[in-house]
PDB file of C-alpha atoms in Angstrom:
ATOM      1  CA  UNK A  24      26.537  40.648  27.191  1.00  0.00           C
ATOM      2  CA  UNK A  25      24.811  43.192  29.443  1.00  0.00           C
ATOM      3  CA  UNK A  26      25.917  43.094  33.073  1.00  0.00           C
ATOM      4  CA  UNK A  27      23.558  43.172  36.037  1.00  0.00           C
ATOM      5  CA  UNK A  28      25.159  46.403  37.215  1.00  0.00           C
ATOM      6  CA  UNK A  29      23.238  48.228  34.471  1.00  0.00           C
ATOM      7  CA  UNK A  30      20.188  48.304  36.754  1.00  0.00           C
ATOM      8  CA  UNK A  31      18.008  46.069  34.600  1.00  0.00           C
ATOM      9  CA  UNK A  32      15.667  43.882  36.643  1.00  0.00           C
ATOM     10  CA  UNK A  33      16.231  40.147  36.393  1.00  0.00           C
ATOM     11  CA  UNK A  34      13.996  37.210  37.073  1.00  0.00           C
ATOM     12  CA  UNK A  35      10.247  36.919  36.599  1.00  0.00           C
ATOM     13  CA  UNK A  36       8.320  40.157  35.994  1.00  0.00           C
ATOM     14  CA  UNK A  37       6.046  41.472  38.710  1.00  0.00           C
ATOM     15  CA  UNK A  38       2.402  40.563  38.547  1.00  0.00           C
ATOM     16  CA  UNK A  39       0.009  43.520  38.721  1.00  0.00           C
ATOM     17  CA  UNK A  40      -2.714  41.209  40.005  1.00  0.00           C
ATOM     18  CA  UNK A  41      -0.480  39.942  42.820  1.00  0.00           C
ATOM     19  CA  UNK A  42       0.502  43.492  43.753  1.00  0.00           C
ATOM     20  CA  UNK A  43      -3.153  44.559  43.887  1.00  0.00           C
ATOM     21  CA  UNK A  44      -4.061  41.549  46.028  1.00  0.00           C
ATOM     22  CA  UNK A  45      -1.198  42.260  48.425  1.00  0.00           C
ATOM     23  CA  UNK A  46      -2.118  45.925  48.835  1.00  0.00           C
ATOM     24  CA  UNK A  47      -5.780  45.060  49.371  1.00  0.00           C
ATOM     25  CA  UNK A  48      -4.812  42.414  51.937  1.00  0.00           C
ATOM     26  CA  UNK A  49      -2.620  44.973  53.719  1.00  0.00           C
ATOM     27  CA  UNK A  50      -5.491  47.423  54.074  1.00  0.00           C
ATOM     28  CA  UNK A  51      -7.842  44.675  55.254  1.00  0.00           C
ATOM     29  CA  UNK A  52      -5.340  43.458  57.833  1.00  0.00           C
ATOM     30  CA  UNK A  53      -4.794  46.988  59.134  1.00  0.00           C
ATOM     31  CA  UNK A  54      -8.509  47.455  59.755  1.00  0.00           C
ATOM     32  CA  UNK A  55      -8.776  44.157  61.619  1.00  0.00           C
ATOM     33  CA  UNK A  56      -5.421  43.993  63.398  1.00  0.00           C
ATOM     34  CA  UNK A  57      -4.043  47.512  63.646  1.00  0.00           C
ATOM     35  CA  UNK A  58      -0.479  48.586  62.948  1.00  0.00           C
ATOM     36  CA  UNK A  59       1.263  46.841  65.845  1.00  0.00           C
ATOM     37  CA  UNK A  60      -0.186  43.373  65.112  1.00  0.00           C
ATOM     38  CA  UNK A  61       0.128  43.542  61.339  1.00  0.00           C
ATOM     39  CA  UNK A  62       2.822  41.247  59.918  1.00  0.00           C
ATOM     40  CA  UNK A  63       3.969  40.535  56.394  1.00  0.00           C
ATOM     41  CA  UNK A  64       3.196  36.875  57.015  1.00  0.00           C
ATOM     42  CA  UNK A  65      -0.437  37.695  57.741  1.00  0.00           C
ATOM     43  CA  UNK A  66      -0.643  39.831  54.597  1.00  0.00           C
ATOM     44  CA  UNK A  67       0.851  37.043  52.499  1.00  0.00           C
ATOM     45  CA  UNK A  68      -1.703  34.558  53.802  1.00  0.00           C
ATOM     46  CA  UNK A  69      -4.601  36.901  53.097  1.00  0.00           C
ATOM     47  CA  UNK A  70      -3.306  37.696  49.619  1.00  0.00           C
ATOM     48  CA  UNK A  71      -2.643  34.049  48.785  1.00  0.00           C
ATOM     49  CA  UNK A  72       1.034  34.587  47.996  1.00  0.00           C
ATOM     50  CA  UNK A  73       4.305  33.370  49.465  1.00  0.00           C
ATOM     51  CA  UNK A  74       6.097  35.560  51.993  1.00  0.00           C
ATOM     52  CA  UNK A  75       9.074  35.640  49.647  1.00  0.00           C
ATOM     53  CA  UNK A  76       6.856  37.392  47.109  1.00  0.00           C
ATOM     54  CA  UNK A  77       6.326  40.244  49.561  1.00  0.00           C
ATOM     55  CA  UNK A  78       9.974  40.484  50.524  1.00  0.00           C
ATOM     56  CA  UNK A  79      10.997  40.722  46.873  1.00  0.00           C
ATOM     57  CA  UNK A  80       8.723  43.753  46.495  1.00  0.00           C
ATOM     58  CA  UNK A  81       8.858  45.548  49.851  1.00  0.00           C
ATOM     59  CA  UNK A  82      11.677  45.839  52.364  1.00  0.00           C
ATOM     60  CA  UNK A  83       9.323  45.890  55.326  1.00  0.00           C
ATOM     61  CA  UNK A  84       5.961  46.801  56.798  1.00  0.00           C
ATOM     62  CA  UNK A  85       6.454  50.570  56.552  1.00  0.00           C
ATOM     63  CA  UNK A  86       7.017  50.523  52.817  1.00  0.00           C
ATOM     64  CA  UNK A  87       4.164  48.095  52.235  1.00  0.00           C
ATOM     65  CA  UNK A  88       1.600  50.121  54.192  1.00  0.00           C
ATOM     66  CA  UNK A  89       2.573  53.402  52.531  1.00  0.00           C
ATOM     67  CA  UNK A  90       2.138  51.831  49.106  1.00  0.00           C
ATOM     68  CA  UNK A  91      -1.224  50.412  50.195  1.00  0.00           C
ATOM     69  CA  UNK A  92      -2.348  53.924  51.153  1.00  0.00           C
ATOM     70  CA  UNK A  93      -0.866  55.495  48.019  1.00  0.00           C
ATOM     71  CA  UNK A  94      -2.876  53.131  45.825  1.00  0.00           C
ATOM     72  CA  UNK A  95      -6.089  54.478  47.352  1.00  0.00           C
ATOM     73  CA  UNK A  96      -5.200  58.086  46.653  1.00  0.00           C
ATOM     74  CA  UNK A  97      -4.139  57.208  43.112  1.00  0.00           C
ATOM     75  CA  UNK A  98      -7.867  56.746  42.489  1.00  0.00           C
ATOM     76  CA  UNK A  99      -8.275  60.528  42.651  1.00  0.00           C
ATOM     77  CA  UNK A 100      -8.964  62.126  39.287  1.00  0.00           C
ATOM     78  CA  UNK A 101      -9.402  65.722  38.167  1.00  0.00           C
ATOM     79  CA  UNK A 102     -12.916  65.979  36.744  1.00  0.00           C
ATOM     80  CA  UNK A 103     -13.633  68.363  33.895  1.00  0.00           C
ATOM     81  CA  UNK A 104     -16.803  70.020  35.131  1.00  0.00           C
ATOM     82  CA  UNK A 105     -16.493  73.185  33.058  1.00  0.00           C
ATOM     83  CA  UNK A 106     -14.943  75.605  35.566  1.00  0.00           C
ATOM     84  CA  UNK A 107     -12.120  75.752  38.075  1.00  0.00           C
ATOM     85  CA  UNK A 108     -14.567  76.033  40.972  1.00  0.00           C
ATOM     86  CA  UNK A 109     -16.558  73.006  39.865  1.00  0.00           C
ATOM     87  CA  UNK A 110     -13.358  71.011  39.250  1.00  0.00           C
ATOM     88  CA  UNK A 111     -12.086  71.771  42.761  1.00  0.00           C
ATOM     89  CA  UNK A 112     -15.402  70.812  44.312  1.00  0.00           C
ATOM     90  CA  UNK A 113     -15.282  67.510  42.444  1.00  0.00           C
ATOM     91  CA  UNK A 114     -11.783  66.672  43.692  1.00  0.00           C
ATOM     92  CA  UNK A 115     -12.665  67.661  47.272  1.00  0.00           C
ATOM     93  CA  UNK A 116     -15.719  65.388  47.275  1.00  0.00           C
ATOM     94  CA  UNK A 117     -13.716  62.497  45.779  1.00  0.00           C
ATOM     95  CA  UNK A 118     -10.982  62.972  48.365  1.00  0.00           C
ATOM     96  CA  UNK A 119     -13.471  63.007  51.231  1.00  0.00           C
ATOM     97  CA  UNK A 120     -15.143  59.854  49.921  1.00  0.00           C
ATOM     98  CA  UNK A 121     -11.812  58.020  49.847  1.00  0.00           C
ATOM     99  CA  UNK A 122     -10.942  59.250  53.348  1.00  0.00           C
ATOM    100  CA  UNK A 123     -14.280  58.033  54.702  1.00  0.00           C
ATOM    101  CA  UNK A 124     -13.456  54.412  53.858  1.00  0.00           C
ATOM    102  CA  UNK A 125     -12.405  52.418  56.956  1.00  0.00           C
ATOM    103  CA  UNK A 126      -9.262  51.072  55.310  1.00  0.00           C
ATOM    104  CA  UNK A 127      -8.133  54.588  54.360  1.00  0.00           C
ATOM    105  CA  UNK A 128      -8.740  56.012  57.819  1.00  0.00           C
ATOM    106  CA  UNK A 129      -6.862  53.217  59.544  1.00  0.00           C
ATOM    107  CA  UNK A 130      -3.952  53.068  57.125  1.00  0.00           C
ATOM    108  CA  UNK A 131      -3.417  56.808  56.820  1.00  0.00           C
ATOM    109  CA  UNK A 132      -3.588  57.458  60.552  1.00  0.00           C
ATOM    110  CA  UNK A 133      -1.209  54.548  61.162  1.00  0.00           C
ATOM    111  CA  UNK A 134       1.494  55.706  58.751  1.00  0.00           C
ATOM    112  CA  UNK A 135       1.243  59.321  59.918  1.00  0.00           C
ATOM    113  CA  UNK A 136       1.609  58.248  63.552  1.00  0.00           C
ATOM    114  CA  UNK A 137       4.567  55.996  62.787  1.00  0.00           C
ATOM    115  CA  UNK A 138       6.093  58.697  60.609  1.00  0.00           C
ATOM    116  CA  UNK A 139       6.439  61.027  63.590  1.00  0.00           C
ATOM    117  CA  UNK A 140       9.191  58.701  64.841  1.00  0.00           C
ATOM    118  CA  UNK A 141      10.662  57.574  61.534  1.00  0.00           C
ATOM    119  CA  UNK A 142      12.214  60.058  59.075  1.00  0.00           C
ATOM    120  CA  UNK A 143      12.642  57.516  56.223  1.00  0.00           C
ATOM    121  CA  UNK A 144       8.957  56.668  56.575  1.00  0.00           C
ATOM    122  CA  UNK A 145       8.020  60.366  56.418  1.00  0.00           C
ATOM    123  CA  UNK A 146      10.087  60.701  53.265  1.00  0.00           C
ATOM    124  CA  UNK A 147       8.349  57.729  51.690  1.00  0.00           C
ATOM    125  CA  UNK A 148       4.961  59.266  52.563  1.00  0.00           C
ATOM    126  CA  UNK A 149       6.027  62.498  50.877  1.00  0.00           C
ATOM    127  CA  UNK A 150       7.270  60.846  47.703  1.00  0.00           C
ATOM    128  CA  UNK A 151       4.662  58.097  47.366  1.00  0.00           C
ATOM    129  CA  UNK A 152       1.530  59.979  48.444  1.00  0.00           C
ATOM    130  CA  UNK A 153       1.976  63.744  48.687  1.00  0.00           C
ATOM    131  CA  UNK A 154       4.188  64.387  45.665  1.00  0.00           C
ATOM    132  CA  UNK A 155       2.165  62.052  43.455  1.00  0.00           C
ATOM    133  CA  UNK A 156      -1.090  63.847  44.232  1.00  0.00           C
ATOM    134  CA  UNK A 157       0.296  67.308  43.518  1.00  0.00           C
ATOM    135  CA  UNK A 158      -0.222  66.369  39.871  1.00  0.00           C
ATOM    136  CA  UNK A 159      -3.891  67.244  40.364  1.00  0.00           C
ATOM    137  CA  UNK A 160      -3.024  70.805  41.416  1.00  0.00           C
ATOM    138  CA  UNK A 161      -0.742  71.316  38.425  1.00  0.00           C
ATOM    139  CA  UNK A 162      -3.276  69.841  36.026  1.00  0.00           C
ATOM    140  CA  UNK A 163      -6.090  71.928  37.493  1.00  0.00           C
ATOM    141  CA  UNK A 164      -4.095  75.137  37.234  1.00  0.00           C
ATOM    142  CA  UNK A 165      -3.086  74.370  33.644  1.00  0.00           C
ATOM    143  CA  UNK A 166      -6.697  73.723  32.683  1.00  0.00           C
ATOM    144  CA  UNK A 167      -7.887  76.912  34.388  1.00  0.00           C
ATOM    145  CA  UNK A 168      -5.184  78.898  32.620  1.00  0.00           C
ATOM    146  CA  UNK A 169      -6.236  77.447  29.268  1.00  0.00           C
ATOM    147  CA  UNK A 170      -9.831  78.486  30.000  1.00  0.00           C
ATOM    148  CA  UNK A 171      -8.698  82.005  30.865  1.00  0.00           C
ATOM    149  CA  UNK A 172      -9.783  81.690  34.494  1.00  0.00           C
ATOM    150  CA  UNK A 173      -6.259  82.196  35.857  1.00  0.00           C
ATOM    151  CA  UNK A 174      -3.270  84.070  34.410  1.00  0.00           C
ATOM    152  CA  UNK A 175      -0.194  82.119  33.255  1.00  0.00           C
ATOM    153  CA  UNK A 176       2.644  81.530  35.705  1.00  0.00           C
ATOM    154  CA  UNK A 177       5.875  82.022  33.720  1.00  0.00           C
ATOM    155  CA  UNK A 178       8.115  81.356  36.729  1.00  0.00           C
ATOM    156  CA  UNK A 179       8.415  77.550  37.262  1.00  0.00           C
ATOM    157  CA  UNK A 180       9.686  77.963  40.821  1.00  0.00           C
ATOM    158  CA  UNK A 181       6.777  80.223  41.744  1.00  0.00           C
ATOM    159  CA  UNK A 182       4.377  77.744  40.142  1.00  0.00           C
ATOM    160  CA  UNK A 183       5.870  74.886  42.175  1.00  0.00           C
ATOM    161  CA  UNK A 184       5.599  76.872  45.424  1.00  0.00           C
ATOM    162  CA  UNK A 185       1.991  77.752  44.644  1.00  0.00           C
ATOM    163  CA  UNK A 186       1.192  74.100  43.910  1.00  0.00           C
ATOM    164  CA  UNK A 187       2.705  73.075  47.256  1.00  0.00           C
ATOM    165  CA  UNK A 188       0.637  75.652  49.113  1.00  0.00           C
ATOM    166  CA  UNK A 189      -2.619  74.814  47.334  1.00  0.00           C
ATOM    167  CA  UNK A 190      -2.112  71.107  47.973  1.00  0.00           C
ATOM    168  CA  UNK A 191      -1.384  71.728  51.649  1.00  0.00           C
ATOM    169  CA  UNK A 192      -4.505  73.858  52.037  1.00  0.00           C
ATOM    170  CA  UNK A 193      -6.835  71.410  50.299  1.00  0.00           C
ATOM    171  CA  UNK A 194      -5.408  68.233  51.831  1.00  0.00           C
ATOM    172  CA  UNK A 195      -5.109  69.766  55.294  1.00  0.00           C
ATOM    173  CA  UNK A 196      -8.665  71.066  55.313  1.00  0.00           C
ATOM    174  CA  UNK A 197     -10.278  67.877  54.038  1.00  0.00           C
ATOM    175  CA  UNK A 198      -8.226  65.558  56.267  1.00  0.00           C
ATOM    176  CA  UNK A 199      -8.957  67.698  59.325  1.00  0.00           C
ATOM    177  CA  UNK A 200     -12.657  67.920  58.540  1.00  0.00           C
ATOM    178  CA  UNK A 201     -13.003  64.187  57.855  1.00  0.00           C
ATOM    179  CA  UNK A 202     -10.596  62.504  60.255  1.00  0.00           C
ATOM    180  CA  UNK A 203     -10.106  64.986  63.097  1.00  0.00           C
ATOM    181  CA  UNK A 204     -13.398  66.851  63.377  1.00  0.00           C
ATOM    182  CA  UNK A 205     -15.405  63.877  62.068  1.00  0.00           C
ATOM    183  CA  UNK A 206     -17.757  66.183  60.219  1.00  0.00           C
ATOM    184  CA  UNK A 207     -19.221  65.571  56.768  1.00  0.00           C
ATOM    185  CA  UNK A 208     -17.688  66.942  53.597  1.00  0.00           C
ATOM    186  CA  UNK A 209     -20.862  67.426  51.611  1.00  0.00           C
ATOM    187  CA  UNK A 210     -21.670  69.525  48.540  1.00  0.00           C
ATOM    188  CA  UNK A 211     -22.370  72.640  50.617  1.00  0.00           C
ATOM    189  CA  UNK A 212     -19.080  72.420  52.520  1.00  0.00           C
ATOM    190  CA  UNK A 213     -17.149  71.721  49.320  1.00  0.00           C
ATOM    191  CA  UNK A 214     -18.724  74.760  47.663  1.00  0.00           C
ATOM    192  CA  UNK A 215     -17.997  77.080  50.610  1.00  0.00           C
ATOM    193  CA  UNK A 216     -14.435  75.800  50.917  1.00  0.00           C
ATOM    194  CA  UNK A 217     -13.837  76.257  47.192  1.00  0.00           C
ATOM    195  CA  UNK A 218     -15.064  79.855  47.299  1.00  0.00           C
ATOM    196  CA  UNK A 219     -12.659  80.585  50.148  1.00  0.00           C
ATOM    197  CA  UNK A 220      -9.771  78.905  48.333  1.00  0.00           C
ATOM    198  CA  UNK A 221     -10.432  80.710  45.061  1.00  0.00           C
ATOM    199  CA  UNK A 222     -10.664  84.104  46.727  1.00  0.00           C
ATOM    200  CA  UNK A 223      -7.102  83.642  47.972  1.00  0.00           C
ATOM    201  CA  UNK A 224      -5.856  82.039  44.770  1.00  0.00           C
ATOM    202  CA  UNK A 225      -7.123  84.840  42.549  1.00  0.00           C
ATOM    203  CA  UNK A 226      -5.944  87.537  44.955  1.00  0.00           C
ATOM    204  CA  UNK A 227      -2.376  86.179  44.956  1.00  0.00           C
ATOM    205  CA  UNK A 228      -2.147  85.476  41.205  1.00  0.00           C
ATOM    206  CA  UNK A 229       0.438  87.600  39.381  1.00  0.00           C
ATOM    207  CA  UNK A 230      -1.052  90.424  37.354  1.00  0.00           C
TER     208      UNK A 230
END
């Protein structure tokens, strides 16, 4: 007989519908109540689930809110628009659209502010949001390499460092433009930003 120490989950399986309802209720509560007044009990009521359901899934408010934000950014996709420039523009416009939603603004600003005082929360933000979205950079580079737009990167460590830098540049620029400067990220801005990004990316690519 297999012991519980093997790491296998026991009990009833998680419900994807319940998880989605809980995360949606979390974002709604954040918009209405703000971080300080948000409680797991309020989220449970809004989601129509028992508080024990939340506590079985999330250890506390920090983890729940980060996952609620991460689910929004998981909507990002890498479009195949025929060129690296067009693909980047598509991702930038998607990202800006997600950031413009009230629930994204409130939730992201809340977790970033709380993360300045909480190292475990910062780590969860990195693993649940930042690291997950770096997949788009890696996929975009691989597609551009297959098209012949960028040279191959044989060094995995150099490729990982480049992906980190590209992600930081794109995310930092779009977040600053949308949430700090409160200026629009339209097609013209996305095109100009992409040209600037590609000029640096091509210049630093190994020959």
